[in-house]
XYZ file of C-alpha atoms in Angstrom:
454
model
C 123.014 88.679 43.632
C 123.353 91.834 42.167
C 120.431 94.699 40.748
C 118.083 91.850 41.654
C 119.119 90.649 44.549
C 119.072 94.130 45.754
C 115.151 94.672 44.024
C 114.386 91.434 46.252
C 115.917 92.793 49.021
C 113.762 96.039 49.263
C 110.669 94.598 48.486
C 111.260 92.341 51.858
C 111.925 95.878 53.716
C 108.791 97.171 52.334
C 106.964 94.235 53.417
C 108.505 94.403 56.721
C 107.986 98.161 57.132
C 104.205 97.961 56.270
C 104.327 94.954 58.441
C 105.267 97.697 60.971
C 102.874 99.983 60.403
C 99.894 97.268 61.177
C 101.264 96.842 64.278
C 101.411 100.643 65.447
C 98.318 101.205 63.362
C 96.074 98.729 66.065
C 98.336 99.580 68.959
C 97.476 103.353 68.723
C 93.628 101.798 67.538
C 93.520 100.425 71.126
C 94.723 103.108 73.133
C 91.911 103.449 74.731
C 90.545 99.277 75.080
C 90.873 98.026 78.780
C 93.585 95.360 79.557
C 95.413 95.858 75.919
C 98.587 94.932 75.251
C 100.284 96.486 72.676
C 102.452 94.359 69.911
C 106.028 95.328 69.213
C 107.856 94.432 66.099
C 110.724 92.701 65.553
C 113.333 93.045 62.672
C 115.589 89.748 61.491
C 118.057 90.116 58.933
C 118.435 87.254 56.656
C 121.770 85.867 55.483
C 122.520 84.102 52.447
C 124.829 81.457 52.545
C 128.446 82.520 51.173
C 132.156 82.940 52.906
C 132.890 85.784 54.869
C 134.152 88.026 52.237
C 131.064 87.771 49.772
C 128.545 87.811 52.477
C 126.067 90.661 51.713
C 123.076 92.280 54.137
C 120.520 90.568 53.086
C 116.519 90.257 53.187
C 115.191 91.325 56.395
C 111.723 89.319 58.009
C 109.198 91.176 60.899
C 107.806 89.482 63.253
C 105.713 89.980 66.030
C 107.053 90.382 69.926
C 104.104 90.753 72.613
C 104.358 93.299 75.744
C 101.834 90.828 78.355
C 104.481 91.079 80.730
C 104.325 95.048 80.266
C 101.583 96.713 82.509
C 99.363 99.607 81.881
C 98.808 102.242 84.356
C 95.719 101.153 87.334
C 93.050 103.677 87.167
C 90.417 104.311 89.675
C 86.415 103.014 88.531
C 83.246 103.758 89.535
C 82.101 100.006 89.322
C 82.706 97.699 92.559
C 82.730 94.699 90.173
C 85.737 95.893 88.307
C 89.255 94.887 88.839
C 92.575 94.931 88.160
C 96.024 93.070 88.552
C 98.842 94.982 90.072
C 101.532 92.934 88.800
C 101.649 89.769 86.752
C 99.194 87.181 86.200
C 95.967 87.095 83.883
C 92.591 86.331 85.369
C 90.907 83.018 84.404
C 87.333 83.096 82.153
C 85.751 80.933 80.290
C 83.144 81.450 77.164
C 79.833 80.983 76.715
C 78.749 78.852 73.967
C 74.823 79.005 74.374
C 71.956 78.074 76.820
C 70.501 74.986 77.581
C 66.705 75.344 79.724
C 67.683 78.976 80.033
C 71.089 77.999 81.810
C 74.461 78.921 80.638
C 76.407 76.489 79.191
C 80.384 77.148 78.852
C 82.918 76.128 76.370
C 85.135 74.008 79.101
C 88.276 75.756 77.943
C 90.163 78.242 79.932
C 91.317 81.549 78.706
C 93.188 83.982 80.319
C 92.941 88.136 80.182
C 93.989 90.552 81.767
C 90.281 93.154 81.308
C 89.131 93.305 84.201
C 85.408 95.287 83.547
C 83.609 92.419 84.885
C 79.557 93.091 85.730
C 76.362 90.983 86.733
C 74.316 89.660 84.058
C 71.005 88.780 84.593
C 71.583 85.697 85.710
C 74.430 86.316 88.313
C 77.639 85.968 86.690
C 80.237 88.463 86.630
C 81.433 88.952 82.588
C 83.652 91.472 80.811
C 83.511 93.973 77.779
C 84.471 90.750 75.611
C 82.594 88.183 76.958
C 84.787 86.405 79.455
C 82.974 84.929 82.208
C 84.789 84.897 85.421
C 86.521 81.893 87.135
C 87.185 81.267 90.596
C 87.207 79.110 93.858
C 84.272 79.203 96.386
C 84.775 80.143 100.196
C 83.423 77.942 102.392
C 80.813 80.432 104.457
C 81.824 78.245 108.121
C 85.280 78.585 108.312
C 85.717 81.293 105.462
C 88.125 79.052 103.902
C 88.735 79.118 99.998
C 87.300 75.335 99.339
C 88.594 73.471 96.775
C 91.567 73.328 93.588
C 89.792 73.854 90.658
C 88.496 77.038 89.409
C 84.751 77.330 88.354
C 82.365 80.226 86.945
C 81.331 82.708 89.550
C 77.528 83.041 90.222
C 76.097 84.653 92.450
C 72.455 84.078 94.395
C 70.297 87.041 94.669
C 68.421 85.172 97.017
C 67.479 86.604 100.203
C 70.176 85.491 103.353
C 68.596 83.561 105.677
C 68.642 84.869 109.230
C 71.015 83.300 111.812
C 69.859 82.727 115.371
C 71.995 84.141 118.214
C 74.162 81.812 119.359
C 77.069 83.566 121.174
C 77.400 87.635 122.312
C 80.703 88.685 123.523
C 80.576 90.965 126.753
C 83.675 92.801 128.657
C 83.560 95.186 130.856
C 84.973 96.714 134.061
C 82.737 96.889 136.993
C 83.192 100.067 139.433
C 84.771 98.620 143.449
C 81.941 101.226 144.971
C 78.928 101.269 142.702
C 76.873 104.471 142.966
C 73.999 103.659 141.964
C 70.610 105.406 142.943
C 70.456 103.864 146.531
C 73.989 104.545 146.992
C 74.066 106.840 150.366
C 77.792 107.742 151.314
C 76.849 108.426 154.813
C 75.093 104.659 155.177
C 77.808 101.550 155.165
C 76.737 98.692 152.593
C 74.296 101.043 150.749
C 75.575 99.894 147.341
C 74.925 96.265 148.210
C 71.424 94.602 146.864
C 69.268 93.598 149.677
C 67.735 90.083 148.905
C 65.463 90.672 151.879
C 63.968 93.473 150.800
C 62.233 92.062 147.365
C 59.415 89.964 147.179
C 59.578 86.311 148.385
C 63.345 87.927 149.867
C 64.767 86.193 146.506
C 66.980 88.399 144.080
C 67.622 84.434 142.174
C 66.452 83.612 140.173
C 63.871 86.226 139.419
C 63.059 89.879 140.213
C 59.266 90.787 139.649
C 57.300 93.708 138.156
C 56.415 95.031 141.800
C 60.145 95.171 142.496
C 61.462 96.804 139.433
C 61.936 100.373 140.966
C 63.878 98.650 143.694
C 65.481 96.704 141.305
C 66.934 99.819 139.099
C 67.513 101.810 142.526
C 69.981 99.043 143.731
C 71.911 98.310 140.287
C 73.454 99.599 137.700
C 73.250 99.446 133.573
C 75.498 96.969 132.309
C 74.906 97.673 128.326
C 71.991 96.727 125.835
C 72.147 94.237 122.678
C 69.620 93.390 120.244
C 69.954 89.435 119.808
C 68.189 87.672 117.126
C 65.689 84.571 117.092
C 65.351 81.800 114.824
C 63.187 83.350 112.334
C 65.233 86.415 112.049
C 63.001 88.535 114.938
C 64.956 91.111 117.025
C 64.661 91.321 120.964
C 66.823 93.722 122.969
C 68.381 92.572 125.951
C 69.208 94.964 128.747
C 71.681 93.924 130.955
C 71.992 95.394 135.060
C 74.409 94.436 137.335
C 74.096 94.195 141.039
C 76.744 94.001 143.862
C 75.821 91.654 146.729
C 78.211 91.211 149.119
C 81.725 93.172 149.876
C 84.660 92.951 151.893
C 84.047 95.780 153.803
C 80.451 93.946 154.203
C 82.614 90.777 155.943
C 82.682 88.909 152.520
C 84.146 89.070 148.923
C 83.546 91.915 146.419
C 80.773 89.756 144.712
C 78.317 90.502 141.776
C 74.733 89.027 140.024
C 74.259 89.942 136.479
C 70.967 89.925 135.191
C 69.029 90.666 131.865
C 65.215 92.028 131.532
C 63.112 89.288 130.964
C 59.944 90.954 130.236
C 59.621 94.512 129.742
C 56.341 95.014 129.526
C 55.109 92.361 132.830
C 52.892 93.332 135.981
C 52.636 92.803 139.618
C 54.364 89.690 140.462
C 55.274 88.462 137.323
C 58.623 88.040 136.428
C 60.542 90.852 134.910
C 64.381 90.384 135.611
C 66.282 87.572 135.634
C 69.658 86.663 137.540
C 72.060 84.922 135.390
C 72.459 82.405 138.538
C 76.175 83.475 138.588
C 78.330 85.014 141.191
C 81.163 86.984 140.014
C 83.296 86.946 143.054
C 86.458 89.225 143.072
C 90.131 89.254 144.339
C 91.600 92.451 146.141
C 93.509 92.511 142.971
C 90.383 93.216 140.763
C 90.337 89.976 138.731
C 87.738 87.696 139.195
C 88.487 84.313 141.457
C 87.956 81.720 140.044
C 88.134 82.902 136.706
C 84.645 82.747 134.804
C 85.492 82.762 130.859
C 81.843 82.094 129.847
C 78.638 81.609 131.464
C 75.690 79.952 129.420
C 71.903 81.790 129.537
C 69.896 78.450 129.170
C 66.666 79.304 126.968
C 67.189 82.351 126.414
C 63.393 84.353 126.106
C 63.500 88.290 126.147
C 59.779 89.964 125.693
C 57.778 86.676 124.843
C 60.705 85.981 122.100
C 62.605 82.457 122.030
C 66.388 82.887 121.346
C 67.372 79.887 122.734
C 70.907 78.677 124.958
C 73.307 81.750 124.229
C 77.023 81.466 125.567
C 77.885 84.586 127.171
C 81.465 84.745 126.577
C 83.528 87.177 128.619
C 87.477 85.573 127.697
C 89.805 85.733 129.760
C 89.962 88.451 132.288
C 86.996 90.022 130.118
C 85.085 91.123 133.801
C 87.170 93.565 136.164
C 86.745 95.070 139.143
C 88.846 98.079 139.588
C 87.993 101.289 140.983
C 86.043 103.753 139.107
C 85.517 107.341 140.637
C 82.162 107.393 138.984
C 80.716 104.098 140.154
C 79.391 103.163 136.557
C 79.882 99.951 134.853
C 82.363 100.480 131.363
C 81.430 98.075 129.034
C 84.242 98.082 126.317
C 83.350 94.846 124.347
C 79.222 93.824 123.618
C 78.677 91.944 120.260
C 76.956 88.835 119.015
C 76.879 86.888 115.669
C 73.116 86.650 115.157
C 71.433 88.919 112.091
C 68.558 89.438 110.941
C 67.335 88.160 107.167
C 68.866 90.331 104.239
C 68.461 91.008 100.750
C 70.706 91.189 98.321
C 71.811 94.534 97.641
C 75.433 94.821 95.702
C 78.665 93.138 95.440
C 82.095 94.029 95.351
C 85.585 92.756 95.351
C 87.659 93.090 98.619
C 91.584 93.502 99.244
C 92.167 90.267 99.712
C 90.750 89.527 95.631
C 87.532 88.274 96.627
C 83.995 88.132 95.902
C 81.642 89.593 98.496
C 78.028 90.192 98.343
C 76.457 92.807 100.569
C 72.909 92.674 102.070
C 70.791 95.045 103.514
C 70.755 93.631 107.157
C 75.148 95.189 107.066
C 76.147 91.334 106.515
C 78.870 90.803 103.974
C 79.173 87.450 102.873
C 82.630 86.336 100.871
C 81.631 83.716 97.849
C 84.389 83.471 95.574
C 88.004 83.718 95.914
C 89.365 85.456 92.389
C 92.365 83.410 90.748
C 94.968 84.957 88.778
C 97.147 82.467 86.055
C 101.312 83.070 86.021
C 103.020 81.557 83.305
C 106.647 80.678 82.625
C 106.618 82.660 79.431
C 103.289 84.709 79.182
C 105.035 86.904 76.046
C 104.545 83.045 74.349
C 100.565 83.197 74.984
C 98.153 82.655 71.740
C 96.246 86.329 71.147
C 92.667 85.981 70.507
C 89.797 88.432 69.705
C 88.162 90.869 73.398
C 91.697 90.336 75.031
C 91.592 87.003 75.736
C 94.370 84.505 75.725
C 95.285 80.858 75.576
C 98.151 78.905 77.012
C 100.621 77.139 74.169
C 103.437 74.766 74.269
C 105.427 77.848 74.380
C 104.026 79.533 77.354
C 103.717 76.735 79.188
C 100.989 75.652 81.488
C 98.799 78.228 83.480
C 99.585 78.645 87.481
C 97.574 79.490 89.608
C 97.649 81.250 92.384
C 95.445 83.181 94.677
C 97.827 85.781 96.671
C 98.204 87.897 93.428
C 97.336 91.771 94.253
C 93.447 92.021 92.671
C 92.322 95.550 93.173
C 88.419 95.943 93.466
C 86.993 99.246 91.874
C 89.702 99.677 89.545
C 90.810 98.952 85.678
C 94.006 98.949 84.119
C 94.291 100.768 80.922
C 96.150 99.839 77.738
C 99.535 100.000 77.539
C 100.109 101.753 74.543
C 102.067 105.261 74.572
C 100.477 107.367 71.790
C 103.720 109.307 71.378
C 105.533 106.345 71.434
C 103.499 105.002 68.854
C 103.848 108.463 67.031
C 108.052 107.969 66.984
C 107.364 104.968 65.441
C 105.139 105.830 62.852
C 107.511 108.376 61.539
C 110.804 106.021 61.573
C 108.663 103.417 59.953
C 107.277 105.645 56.506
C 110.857 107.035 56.525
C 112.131 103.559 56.096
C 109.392 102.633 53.724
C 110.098 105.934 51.762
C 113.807 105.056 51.465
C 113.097 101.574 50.510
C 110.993 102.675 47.675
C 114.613 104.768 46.257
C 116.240 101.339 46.411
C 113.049 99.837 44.242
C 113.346 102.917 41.803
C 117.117 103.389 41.830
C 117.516 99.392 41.093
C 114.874 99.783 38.084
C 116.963 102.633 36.622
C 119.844 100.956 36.889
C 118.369 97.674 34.789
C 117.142 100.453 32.423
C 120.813 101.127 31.706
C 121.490 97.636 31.783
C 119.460 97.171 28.625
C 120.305 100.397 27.348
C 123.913 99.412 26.542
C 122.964 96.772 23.879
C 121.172 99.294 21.943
């Protein structure tokens, strides 16, 4: 090939080197951009065709060699909405391509990305700094279930969240052998027992009236208080007493009534406590016998307030009966799944990668289940502009998969190493430099060429 084989041969290394130089140029341009992945370069020497003993070096070609398996360091945000992958995998968006009756309308065409600054817009999705609109499956709000294959754009209602009617409270607690409560006299046998004779109509079931109440409180003791919730959201408070009736040391069984305040505010001989209509009867051992796992309140009113048929669920062996030197009732589990109507307030992304909105009645409600894409080669994925990628024959299709590691409140940063970059940048004009000697000392040495024929 000769003087111009070897001219040839350094203008491919200068192409190559500036080649180079574009590469660490936007690398150390992006330093800073969310999610970026910075692009290596590759060197190939070219051969010519010749034996063994005449081969020669050779043109060189650049190419490009991405880093998306590479990942940049997870930072801490200030944004619930953000996220970021720990690990592989790209989340799923889609683009908008315009609005149709002031609705979205998207593209159809999955892209993958690994920026993860997601925020509302104003009409409930969650998008990124580039425009990718997030993609994932909805929860089913019964069984909190992710419902469905096939990811779709996350919206989410600002609407308020309707109330939900009490329906079940869960109540455990350990109930003292000897209950001191105010009529408890140590010097008078049975004075912790309720007297049925004593109240009005001699009838502790199933009512206990106004008139009686100071009896009533003098012969029981506090059991725990609840606020349960009606239909339409309203709140009633149900205090709960329980009363020992009969004993063994009375010539019976350690038995108990349990019974919630009907109607705070009643007179005279209306009613104002109610008896459950259950007797808790006791072993010597302290567990009840027969067992009692739940015990339906049938229409349910507290205060002039309609709750309606409420399961009482105590498990099993939720009610004891072991002695307690203080005579007091321990309640260690009272909760029910009724609330109260909420407004939207935030939303953030949980451990487990998904989408919860929070309201201002304490209720978080899971919507969308975030999906991350794997691919068999995600180094072969088609760049595009804000981050975004798309699948090729070369990559393979996307996989999905929803047990990735999303981390709410948190970005991760570009992988480029600015001194890295630096290195580079100095090897690279070196090169360049040196390949323009070989451009200069090849023209001298053509110069002399056509000097000799002077």
């Amino acid at each position: 090939m000769g003087i111009y084989g070897a001219l040839a041969t350094a203008v491919t290394g200068l192409q190559a080197q500036s080649f180079a130089l574009e590469h660490i140029s936007g690398n150390i341009a992006n330093s800073q951009t969310t999610g970026y992945k910075r692009i290596e370069t590759d060197f190939v020497d070219l051969i010519p065709d010749a034996p063994s003993k005449r081969q020669i070096a050779g043109a060189v070609l650049a190419q490009s060699r991405a880093t998306n398996d590479v990942q940049g360091d997870i930072t801490v945000a200030d944004r619930n909405t953000y996220m970021a992958i720990n690990g592989g995998g790209f989340f799923v968006v889609e683009q908008k391509i315009g609005t149709n009756d002031g609705n979205a309308v998207f593209g159809g065409t999955d892209f993958y990305t690994r920026r993860g600054d997601f925020d509302l817009d104003k009409e409930g999705y969650l998008v990124n700094g580039s425009g990718g609109y997030l993609k994932g499956l909805p929860i089913d709000s019964a069984t909190g279930n992710v419902a469905g294959s096939v990811p779709e754009v996350i919206q989410l209602d600002n609407s308020f969240l309707p109330s939900q009617r009490t329906q079940l409270f869960n109540y455990q607690l350990n109930l003292p052998q000897l209950p001191k409560n105010a009529g408890y006299d140590a010097t008078n046998a049975n004075s912790e027992l309720i007297d049925a004779t004593a109240y009005t109509g001699s009838s502790i079931n199933p009512n206990i009236v106004a008139d009686d109440n100071a009896l009533f409180l003098s012969d029981s003791i506090a059991g725990g208080a609840i606020t349960v919730y009606a239909e339409n959201g309203a709140p009633a408070n149900v205090q709960l007493r329980w009363a020992k009736t009969n004993s063994y040391a009375n010539g019976g069984s350690d038995t108990w009534n349990l019974f919630y305040q009907f109607d705070a505010d009643a007179t005279g001989t209306n009613p104002q406590w109610r008896n459950v209509g259950t007797d808790y009867v006791f072993g010597t051992n302290g567990s009840l016998s027969p067992a009692i796992n739940s015990v339906t309140l049938t229409g349910l009113q507290i205060d002039g307030i309609t709750i309606g048929n409420v399961t009482l669920q105590h498990g099993s062996n939720g009610v004891t009966q072991f002695a307690d030197a203080n005579g007091t009732a321990e309640v260690t589990k009272l909760s029910q799944n009724g609330y109260p109507a909420g407004e939207f307030v935030s939303v953030e992304v949980s451990t487990e990668g998904r989408i919860v909105a929070n309201y201002s009645n304490g209720k978080k409600v899971e919507l969308a289940q975030v999906v991350t894409a794997q691919f068999n080669s995600e180094n072969q994925l088609r760049r595009h502009d804000g981050g975004i990628y798309s699948a090729t024959s070369e990559s393979g299709d996307a996989i999905l998969d929803i047990d990735s590691q999303v981390t709410g409140a948190a970005l991760e940063s570009s992988n480029t190493d600015i001194s890295e970059e630096f290195t580079k940048l100095i090897v690279t004009q070196q090169a360049y430099a040196a390949g323009t000697r070989i451009v200069s000392s090849a023209d001298e040495m053509l110069q002399e060429a056509l000097n000799m024929v002077r």
